[in-house]
């Protein structure tokens, strides 16, 4: 199919899968999220009925859908949408394109979204989804048809007041624009304009919010600043490393650099680089856009050297299960600020605790994305556009409140911050279930 319109934003450049990286071992992510849940639930003696409800997702949707390729062949692709819980509001969570995506991982990611929304006190539940593909294998037009056909396959399982997707790994504002357009095209003409908020993370010209592209990275940096201020050590002389230089990692790195902090090593799917004198974060972002990865920008180092690089802060912003019993012992940092979802498995967590490394857990640290998605959703519902400063000010207020809730709970209960974050989420959900009861 020929496309007359030139897309306003490009889909992320193809990335090769990590062939040279040692396979990450670690606790399977769904088991990890269940273990974290059980630990917090036991500590607060969570109501048994609420515990049963929250221990499994509400809906698990698997779709197989055909897509015609540029050469005329048809591929049958598999897509997922897991809706974990909607006690607090409509299901909300990203869509990712990844060749290793499978149902259990999506279930874990959906549960994390429930906890995240609850901790940030957003009127959203948790969901996650995606398509099991390596996007590097597909052309721009094929990715468009995959996105549109996936949206069609999901049908009424999504909706602006029911389940609202957003970008995640290997998806971006362009994918959201195609998703919106397809969803709108499937509505009766007189209803179309009521559905702008069916996805968030759209391009700003197509109803997106200012600041959404940087929101997750911005939220991480607001919390690192708060952590540093509480320890009376500013960021101007801090050093940091980052894993993943996509949306989250590159924004976190560039915003940290604006505070004077120095990036000393970076790793992504193509390999790792380091420079103790500091890497230019803006130039690195340009390099990644042009070349599909960090490799080639500075001296190459191996995975172990990357993990052992001494720094004040490590921002994992790639995939799950990166900080494990194998890699955590190598870390030589004061803080792990989790940009990715599930970057630390329970065994890695134990090592970090023993080493006295602070952790701002994912469900708090990367909540900036869903917080600004909520602002985008509100703006669309009210046909408003907020100024960038307004979005950033409101993001700061919401995410630092989530941080403070977690820190205070950790102190009161004498538990680590991840357990504290889960306690904040589960207590809120328990209150809501107790107030409403269980139908019938
Ligand atoms: P992205 O696709 O823009 O970037 C992903 C990055 O991870 C790329 O730099 C890629 O090279 C790197 N990567 C992939 N496989 C890797 C491997 N095996 N080893 C090292 N690096 C690898 O995705 P993103 O949106 O930046 O998401 C990154 C993480 O942040 C994910 O865990 C995602 O769930 C989480 N997250 C994203 C958002 C958001 O708003 N985009 C919000 C909250 C959490």
Coordinates of C-alpha atoms and ligand atoms in Angstrom, one line a residue:
X1 CA 0.0 0.0 0.0
X2 CA 1.5 3.4 -1.0
X3 CA 1.4 6.2 1.6
X4 CA 0.8 9.7 0.4
X5 CA 1.4 11.4 3.8
X6 CA 4.9 11.9 5.1
X7 CA 4.9 10.9 8.7
X8 CA 5.6 13.9 11.1
X9 CA 7.9 11.8 13.3
X10 CA 10.0 8.9 12.4
X11 CA 9.6 5.5 14.0
X12 CA 12.6 4.6 16.2
X13 CA 15.5 3.5 13.9
X14 CA 15.9 -0.3 13.7
X15 CA 18.0 -1.8 16.4
X16 CA 19.7 -5.1 16.1
X17 CA 18.9 -7.5 18.9
X18 CA 21.8 -8.0 21.4
X19 CA 23.7 -10.9 19.9
X20 CA 26.9 -10.3 21.9
X21 CA 25.4 -9.7 25.3
X22 CA 25.4 -12.6 27.8
X23 CA 21.9 -13.8 28.3
X24 CA 20.5 -12.2 31.5
X25 CA 19.7 -14.8 34.1
X26 CA 17.4 -13.8 36.9
X27 CA 14.0 -14.5 38.5
X28 CA 11.2 -14.6 35.8
X29 CA 9.5 -11.2 36.0
X30 CA 6.0 -12.5 36.7
X31 CA 7.4 -14.5 39.6
X32 CA 9.4 -11.4 40.8
X33 CA 6.3 -9.2 40.8
X34 CA 4.3 -11.9 42.7
X35 CA 7.1 -12.3 45.3
X36 CA 7.3 -8.5 45.8
X37 CA 3.5 -8.5 46.2
X38 CA 3.4 -11.4 48.7
X39 CA 6.1 -9.8 50.8
X40 CA 4.2 -6.5 51.2
X41 CA 0.8 -8.2 51.5
X42 CA 2.2 -10.4 54.4
X43 CA 3.7 -7.4 56.2
X44 CA 0.4 -5.4 56.2
X45 CA -1.8 -8.5 56.6
X46 CA -3.7 -7.5 53.5
X47 CA -7.4 -8.5 53.6
X48 CA -7.5 -12.1 52.2
X49 CA -10.3 -11.2 49.6
X50 CA -8.3 -8.2 48.3
X51 CA -5.2 -10.3 48.2
X52 CA -7.0 -12.9 46.0
X53 CA -8.3 -10.3 43.7
X54 CA -5.0 -8.5 43.2
X55 CA -2.9 -11.7 42.8
X56 CA -4.2 -12.3 39.2
X57 CA -5.0 -10.0 36.3
X58 CA -8.7 -9.3 35.5
X59 CA -8.4 -9.9 31.8
X60 CA -5.7 -11.5 29.6
X61 CA -6.3 -10.9 25.9
X62 CA -4.2 -12.6 23.2
X63 CA -4.9 -11.8 19.6
X64 CA -3.4 -13.4 16.4
X65 CA -3.8 -11.1 13.4
X66 CA -2.7 -11.1 9.8
X67 CA -0.7 -8.3 8.3
X68 CA 0.3 -7.9 4.6
X69 CA 4.0 -7.2 4.1
X70 CA 5.5 -4.9 1.5
X71 CA 6.4 -7.9 -0.7
X72 CA 2.8 -9.2 -0.7
X73 CA 3.3 -12.0 1.9
X74 CA 1.0 -12.2 4.9
X75 CA 2.4 -12.7 8.4
X76 CA 0.3 -13.8 11.3
X77 CA 1.4 -11.8 14.4
X78 CA 0.6 -12.3 18.1
X79 CA -0.4 -9.3 20.3
X80 CA -1.3 -9.1 24.0
X81 CA -3.2 -6.8 26.3
X82 CA -3.4 -7.7 29.9
X83 CA -5.7 -5.6 32.1
X84 CA -4.6 -6.2 35.7
X85 CA -7.0 -4.1 37.8
X86 CA -9.4 -1.2 37.4
X87 CA -10.5 -0.5 40.9
X88 CA -9.1 3.1 40.8
X89 CA -10.0 4.0 37.2
X90 CA -9.7 2.9 33.6
X91 CA -6.9 0.5 32.7
X92 CA -3.8 2.3 31.7
X93 CA -0.4 1.2 30.4
X94 CA 2.0 1.0 27.5
X95 CA 2.3 -1.0 24.3
X96 CA 5.7 -2.5 23.4
X97 CA 7.1 -4.1 20.3
X98 CA 9.6 -6.8 21.2
X99 CA 10.6 -10.2 19.8
X100 CA 10.8 -11.8 23.3
X101 CA 7.4 -10.4 24.5
X102 CA 5.3 -13.2 26.1
X103 CA 2.2 -13.3 28.2
X104 CA 3.8 -13.7 31.6
X105 CA 6.0 -10.6 31.1
X106 CA 2.9 -8.6 30.0
X107 CA 1.1 -9.8 33.2
X108 CA 4.0 -8.5 35.3
X109 CA 4.2 -5.2 33.5
X110 CA 0.4 -4.8 33.9
X111 CA 0.6 -5.4 37.6
X112 CA 3.4 -2.9 38.0
X113 CA 1.1 -0.3 36.3
X114 CA -1.6 -0.9 38.9
X115 CA 0.8 -0.3 41.8
X116 CA 2.3 2.7 40.0
X117 CA -1.0 4.5 39.5
X118 CA -2.0 3.7 43.1
X119 CA 1.2 5.1 44.5
X120 CA 0.9 8.3 42.5
X121 CA -2.8 8.6 43.4
X122 CA -3.9 8.6 39.7
X123 CA -7.4 7.6 38.9
X124 CA -6.2 4.8 36.7
X125 CA -5.8 1.0 36.9
X126 CA -3.0 -1.0 35.4
X127 CA -2.6 -2.7 32.0
X128 CA 0.1 -3.5 29.5
X129 CA 0.3 -4.9 26.0
X130 CA 2.3 -5.2 22.8
X131 CA 3.2 -7.2 19.8
X132 CA 5.7 -10.0 19.7
X133 CA 7.9 -8.6 16.8
X134 CA 11.4 -7.4 16.3
X135 CA 10.6 -3.9 14.8
X136 CA 14.0 -3.8 13.1
X137 CA 12.8 -6.4 10.7
X138 CA 9.9 -4.3 9.4
X139 CA 9.7 -1.2 7.1
X140 CA 8.0 2.0 8.1
X141 CA 4.9 1.1 6.1
X142 CA 4.8 -2.4 7.6
X143 CA 5.0 -1.0 11.1
X144 CA 2.1 1.2 10.3
X145 CA 0.0 -1.7 9.1
X146 CA 1.0 -3.8 12.1
X147 CA -0.1 -1.0 14.5
X148 CA -3.4 -0.4 12.7
X149 CA -4.2 -4.1 12.5
X150 CA -3.3 -4.7 16.1
X151 CA -5.6 -1.8 17.1
X152 CA -8.4 -3.4 15.0
X153 CA -7.8 -6.8 16.6
X154 CA -8.1 -5.3 20.1
X155 CA -11.5 -3.8 19.1
X156 CA -13.6 -2.7 22.1
X157 CA -11.1 -4.1 24.6
X158 CA -9.6 -0.6 24.6
X159 CA -11.4 2.7 24.8
X160 CA -10.9 6.3 26.2
X161 CA -12.8 5.6 29.4
X162 CA -11.9 1.9 29.5
X163 CA -8.3 1.1 28.6
X164 CA -5.8 3.7 27.4
X165 CA -2.5 2.6 25.8
X166 CA 0.7 4.6 25.6
X167 CA 4.2 4.2 24.2
X168 CA 6.8 1.8 25.7
X169 CA 9.8 -0.1 24.4
X170 CA 10.2 0.3 20.6
X171 CA 6.9 2.3 20.2
X172 CA 6.6 6.1 20.1
X173 CA 4.4 9.0 19.3
X174 CA 4.1 8.0 15.7
X175 CA 2.8 4.6 16.6
X176 CA 0.2 6.3 19.0
X177 CA -0.9 8.6 16.1
X178 CA -1.6 5.6 13.9
X179 CA -3.4 3.8 16.8
X180 CA -5.6 6.9 17.4
X181 CA -6.4 7.3 13.7
X182 CA -7.4 3.7 13.4
X183 CA -9.5 3.7 16.5
X184 CA -11.3 6.9 15.4
X185 CA -11.9 5.5 11.9
X186 CA -13.7 2.6 13.5
X187 CA -16.2 4.8 15.3
X188 CA -19.4 6.3 13.8
X189 CA -18.5 9.7 12.3
X190 CA -20.5 11.7 14.8
X191 CA -18.6 10.0 17.7
X192 CA -15.0 10.3 16.4
X193 CA -14.0 13.5 18.1
X194 CA -15.0 12.1 21.5
X195 CA -12.1 9.5 21.4
X196 CA -9.0 11.7 21.3
X197 CA -7.9 10.3 24.7
X198 CA -8.0 6.6 23.7
X199 CA -4.2 6.7 23.7
X200 CA -1.6 9.0 25.3
X201 CA 1.9 9.9 24.3
X202 CA 0.6 11.2 20.9
X203 CA 2.5 13.8 18.9
X204 CA 1.7 17.2 20.3
X205 CA 0.1 18.3 17.0
X206 CA -2.2 15.3 17.2
X207 CA -3.5 16.0 20.7
X208 CA -0.4 15.0 22.7
X209 CA 0.8 16.9 25.8
X210 CA 3.8 19.1 25.9
X211 CA 6.5 17.5 28.0
X212 CA 5.1 13.9 27.5
X213 CA 8.2 12.9 25.4
X214 CA 10.6 13.7 28.3
X215 CA 8.1 13.0 31.1
X216 CA 9.6 9.7 32.4
X217 CA 13.2 11.0 32.2
X218 CA 12.1 14.3 33.8
X219 CA 10.4 12.4 36.7
X220 CA 13.5 10.3 37.3
X221 CA 15.6 13.5 37.5
X222 CA 13.2 15.3 39.9
X223 CA 13.5 12.3 42.2
X224 CA 17.3 12.0 41.9
X225 CA 17.4 15.7 42.8
X226 CA 15.2 15.2 45.8
X227 CA 17.4 12.2 46.9
X228 CA 20.6 14.2 46.5
X229 CA 19.1 17.3 48.3
X230 CA 18.1 15.1 51.2
X231 CA 21.7 13.9 51.4
X232 CA 23.0 17.5 51.1
X233 CA 24.9 16.5 48.0
X234 CA 23.9 18.5 44.9
X235 CA 24.1 17.0 41.4
X236 CA 26.7 19.4 39.9
X237 CA 29.6 17.1 40.7
X238 CA 27.8 13.8 40.5
X239 CA 28.7 11.0 38.0
X240 CA 26.2 8.6 36.6
X241 CA 25.9 5.6 34.2
X242 CA 22.8 4.7 32.1
X243 CA 21.6 1.5 30.6
X244 CA 19.3 2.1 27.6
X245 CA 19.6 5.3 25.5
X246 CA 16.0 5.3 24.1
X247 CA 13.3 7.6 25.3
X248 CA 13.7 7.2 29.0
X249 CA 17.5 6.8 29.2
X250 CA 18.4 9.6 26.9
X251 CA 16.1 12.1 28.5
X252 CA 17.2 11.2 32.0
X253 CA 20.9 11.5 30.9
X254 CA 20.4 14.9 29.1
X255 CA 18.4 16.4 32.0
X256 CA 20.9 15.2 34.6
X257 CA 23.7 16.7 32.5
X258 CA 21.8 20.1 32.6
X259 CA 22.4 19.9 36.4
X260 CA 26.1 19.5 35.8
X261 CA 26.2 15.7 36.4
X262 CA 28.6 13.7 34.3
X263 CA 27.7 10.6 32.2
X264 CA 30.7 8.2 32.5
X265 CA 29.3 5.1 30.8
X266 CA 26.3 4.0 28.7
X267 CA 25.0 0.7 27.4
X268 CA 22.3 -0.3 25.0
X269 CA 21.3 -3.2 22.8
X270 CA 24.4 -2.5 20.6
X271 CA 27.0 -2.6 23.4
X272 CA 28.6 -0.4 26.0
X273 CA 30.8 2.7 25.9
X274 CA 32.7 4.7 28.6
X275 CA 34.7 7.8 29.2
X276 CA 35.7 8.8 32.8
X277 CA 36.1 12.4 31.5
X278 CA 32.4 12.4 30.6
X279 CA 30.2 11.7 27.6
X280 CA 28.4 14.5 25.8
X281 CA 24.7 13.5 26.4
X282 CA 23.2 15.6 23.6
X283 CA 25.8 14.5 21.0
X284 CA 25.2 10.9 22.1
X285 CA 21.5 11.3 21.5
X286 CA 22.2 12.5 17.9
X287 CA 24.6 9.6 17.4
X288 CA 22.0 7.0 18.6
X289 CA 19.4 8.5 16.3
X290 CA 21.7 8.3 13.3
X291 CA 23.3 4.9 14.1
X292 CA 20.7 3.0 16.1
X293 CA 22.8 2.6 19.2
X294 CA 25.6 4.0 21.5
X295 CA 28.4 1.9 20.0
X296 CA 30.9 3.9 17.9
X297 CA 30.5 7.1 20.0
X298 CA 33.3 6.5 22.5
X299 CA 35.7 3.8 23.7
X300 CA 33.9 0.4 23.7
X301 CA 33.8 -1.6 27.0
X302 CA 32.3 -5.0 27.8
X303 CA 29.2 -5.6 29.8
X304 CA 31.1 -6.4 33.0
X305 CA 33.2 -3.2 32.8
X306 CA 30.0 -1.2 32.2
X307 CA 28.4 -2.6 35.3
X308 CA 31.5 -2.1 37.4
X309 CA 32.1 1.5 36.4
X310 CA 32.3 3.6 39.6
X311 CA 29.7 6.4 39.7
X312 CA 27.3 8.0 42.1
X313 CA 24.1 7.0 40.3
X314 CA 23.1 4.2 38.0
X315 CA 19.9 4.6 35.9
X316 CA 18.8 1.3 34.3
X317 CA 16.4 2.4 31.5
X318 CA 16.3 -0.7 29.2
X319 CA 14.6 -4.0 30.0
X320 CA 13.7 -6.1 33.0
X321 CA 16.1 -8.4 34.9
X322 CA 19.3 -6.5 34.4
X323 CA 20.4 -6.2 38.1
X324 CA 20.5 -9.8 39.2
X325 CA 22.6 -12.0 41.5
X326 CA 25.2 -12.0 38.7
X327 CA 25.4 -8.3 38.0
X328 CA 24.4 -6.6 41.3
X329 CA 27.8 -7.5 43.0
X330 CA 29.6 -5.5 40.3
X331 CA 27.8 -2.3 40.9
X332 CA 29.9 0.5 42.5
X333 CA 27.3 3.3 42.9
X334 CA 25.3 5.0 45.7
X335 CA 21.9 5.0 44.1
X336 CA 20.0 2.9 41.6
X337 CA 17.2 5.1 40.1
X338 CA 15.0 2.6 38.2
X339 CA 13.8 4.0 34.9
X340 CA 13.0 0.6 33.4
X341 CA 10.2 -1.6 34.6
X342 CA 11.5 -4.5 36.7
X343 CA 15.3 -3.9 36.1
X344 CA 16.2 -5.5 39.5
X345 CA 15.1 -9.0 40.3
X346 CA 14.5 -10.1 44.0
X347 CA 18.0 -11.6 44.2
X348 CA 19.6 -8.5 42.8
X349 CA 17.6 -6.5 45.3
X350 CA 19.0 -8.5 48.2
X351 CA 22.6 -7.8 47.0
X352 CA 21.9 -4.0 46.7
X353 CA 20.5 -4.0 50.2
X354 CA 23.5 -5.8 51.6
X355 CA 25.8 -3.4 49.8
X356 CA 23.9 -0.4 51.2
X357 CA 23.0 1.0 47.7
X358 CA 19.8 3.1 47.8
X359 CA 17.1 2.2 45.3
X360 CA 14.3 4.4 44.0
X361 CA 12.0 1.6 42.8
X362 CA 10.5 1.6 39.3
X363 CA 6.9 1.9 40.5
X364 CA 7.9 5.3 41.9
X365 CA 10.9 6.4 39.8
X366 CA 9.5 6.0 36.3
X367 CA 5.9 7.1 37.2
X368 CA 6.5 10.4 35.3
X369 CA 5.3 8.8 32.1
X370 CA 1.9 7.7 33.4
X371 CA 1.5 11.0 35.4
X372 CA 1.9 13.1 32.2
X373 CA -0.2 10.6 30.3
X374 CA -2.9 11.4 32.9
X375 CA -2.4 15.1 32.2
X376 CA -2.7 14.5 28.4
X377 CA -5.9 12.5 29.0
X378 CA -7.3 15.3 31.1
X379 CA -6.4 18.0 28.5
X380 CA -8.0 15.9 25.7
X381 CA -11.2 15.5 27.8
X382 CA -11.4 19.2 28.4
X383 CA -10.2 20.2 24.9
X384 CA -7.3 22.2 26.6
X385 CA -3.6 22.6 26.0
X386 CA -1.5 23.3 29.0
X387 CA 1.8 25.2 28.9
X388 CA 5.0 23.1 29.3
X389 CA 5.8 24.9 32.6
X390 CA 2.3 24.0 34.0
X391 CA 2.8 20.3 33.0
X392 CA 6.3 20.2 34.6
X393 CA 5.1 21.9 37.8
X394 CA 2.2 19.4 38.2
X395 CA 4.5 16.5 37.4
X396 CA 6.9 17.6 40.1
X397 CA 4.2 17.9 42.7
X398 CA 2.7 14.5 41.9
X399 CA 5.9 12.5 41.6
X400 CA 7.6 14.0 44.6
X401 CA 4.5 13.2 46.7
X402 CA 4.8 9.6 45.6
X403 CA 8.4 9.6 46.6
X404 CA 7.6 11.2 50.0
X405 CA 4.9 8.6 50.7
X406 CA 7.3 5.8 49.9
X407 CA 10.2 7.2 51.9
X408 CA 7.9 7.9 55.0
X409 CA 6.4 4.4 54.8
X410 CA 9.9 2.9 54.6
X411 CA 10.9 4.8 57.7
X412 CA 7.8 4.0 59.7
X413 CA 7.8 0.3 58.8
X414 CA 11.6 -0.1 58.7
X415 CA 11.5 -1.8 55.3
X416 CA 13.3 -1.2 52.0
X417 CA 11.8 1.3 49.5
X418 CA 10.4 -1.3 47.1
X419 CA 8.5 -3.0 49.8
X420 CA 7.4 0.4 51.1
X421 CA 6.1 1.4 47.7
X422 CA 4.1 -1.8 47.5
X423 CA 2.6 -1.1 50.9
X424 CA 1.5 2.3 49.8
X425 CA -0.2 0.8 46.7
X426 CA -1.8 -2.2 48.4
X427 CA -3.1 -0.1 51.4
X428 CA -4.8 2.3 49.0
X429 CA -6.4 -0.5 47.0
X430 CA -7.4 -2.3 50.1
X431 CA -9.2 0.8 51.4
X432 CA -11.1 1.2 48.1
X433 CA -12.2 -2.4 48.0
X434 CA -13.3 -2.3 51.6
X435 CA -15.3 0.9 51.0
X436 CA -17.1 -0.6 47.9
X437 CA -17.4 -4.2 48.8
X438 CA -17.5 -7.1 46.4
X439 CA -20.4 -7.5 44.0
X440 CA -23.0 -9.0 44.5
Ligands
LIG1 P1 13.0 2.7 24.0 O1 12.6 1.6 23.0 O2 12.9 4.1 23.6 O3 14.5 2.4 24.5 C1 14.9 1.1 25.0 C2 16.4 1.1 25.2 O4 16.8 -0.1 25.7 C3 17.2 1.3 23.9 O5 18.3 2.1 24.1 C4 17.7 -0.2 23.6 O6 18.9 -0.2 22.8 C5 17.9 -0.6 25.0 N1 18.0 -2.1 25.1 C6 17.2 -3.0 24.6 N2 17.6 -4.2 24.9 C7 18.7 -4.1 25.6 C8 19.7 -5.0 26.2 N3 19.5 -6.3 26.1 N4 20.7 -4.5 26.9 C9 20.9 -3.2 27.0 N5 20.1 -2.2 26.5 C10 19.0 -2.7 25.8 O7 12.1 2.4 25.3 P2 11.8 3.3 26.5 O8 10.4 3.9 26.3 O9 12.9 4.3 26.8 O10 11.6 2.3 27.7 C11 12.8 1.8 28.5 C12 12.3 1.2 29.8 O11 11.6 2.2 30.5 C13 11.4 0.0 29.6 O12 11.6 -0.9 30.7 C14 10.0 0.7 29.8 O13 9.0 -0.3 30.2 C15 10.3 1.7 30.8 N6 9.3 2.8 30.9 C16 9.1 3.6 29.8 C17 8.2 4.7 29.9 C18 8.0 5.6 28.8 O14 7.3 6.6 29.0 N7 8.5 5.4 27.6 C19 7.6 4.9 31.1 C20 7.9 4.1 32.2 C21 8.8 3.1 32.1

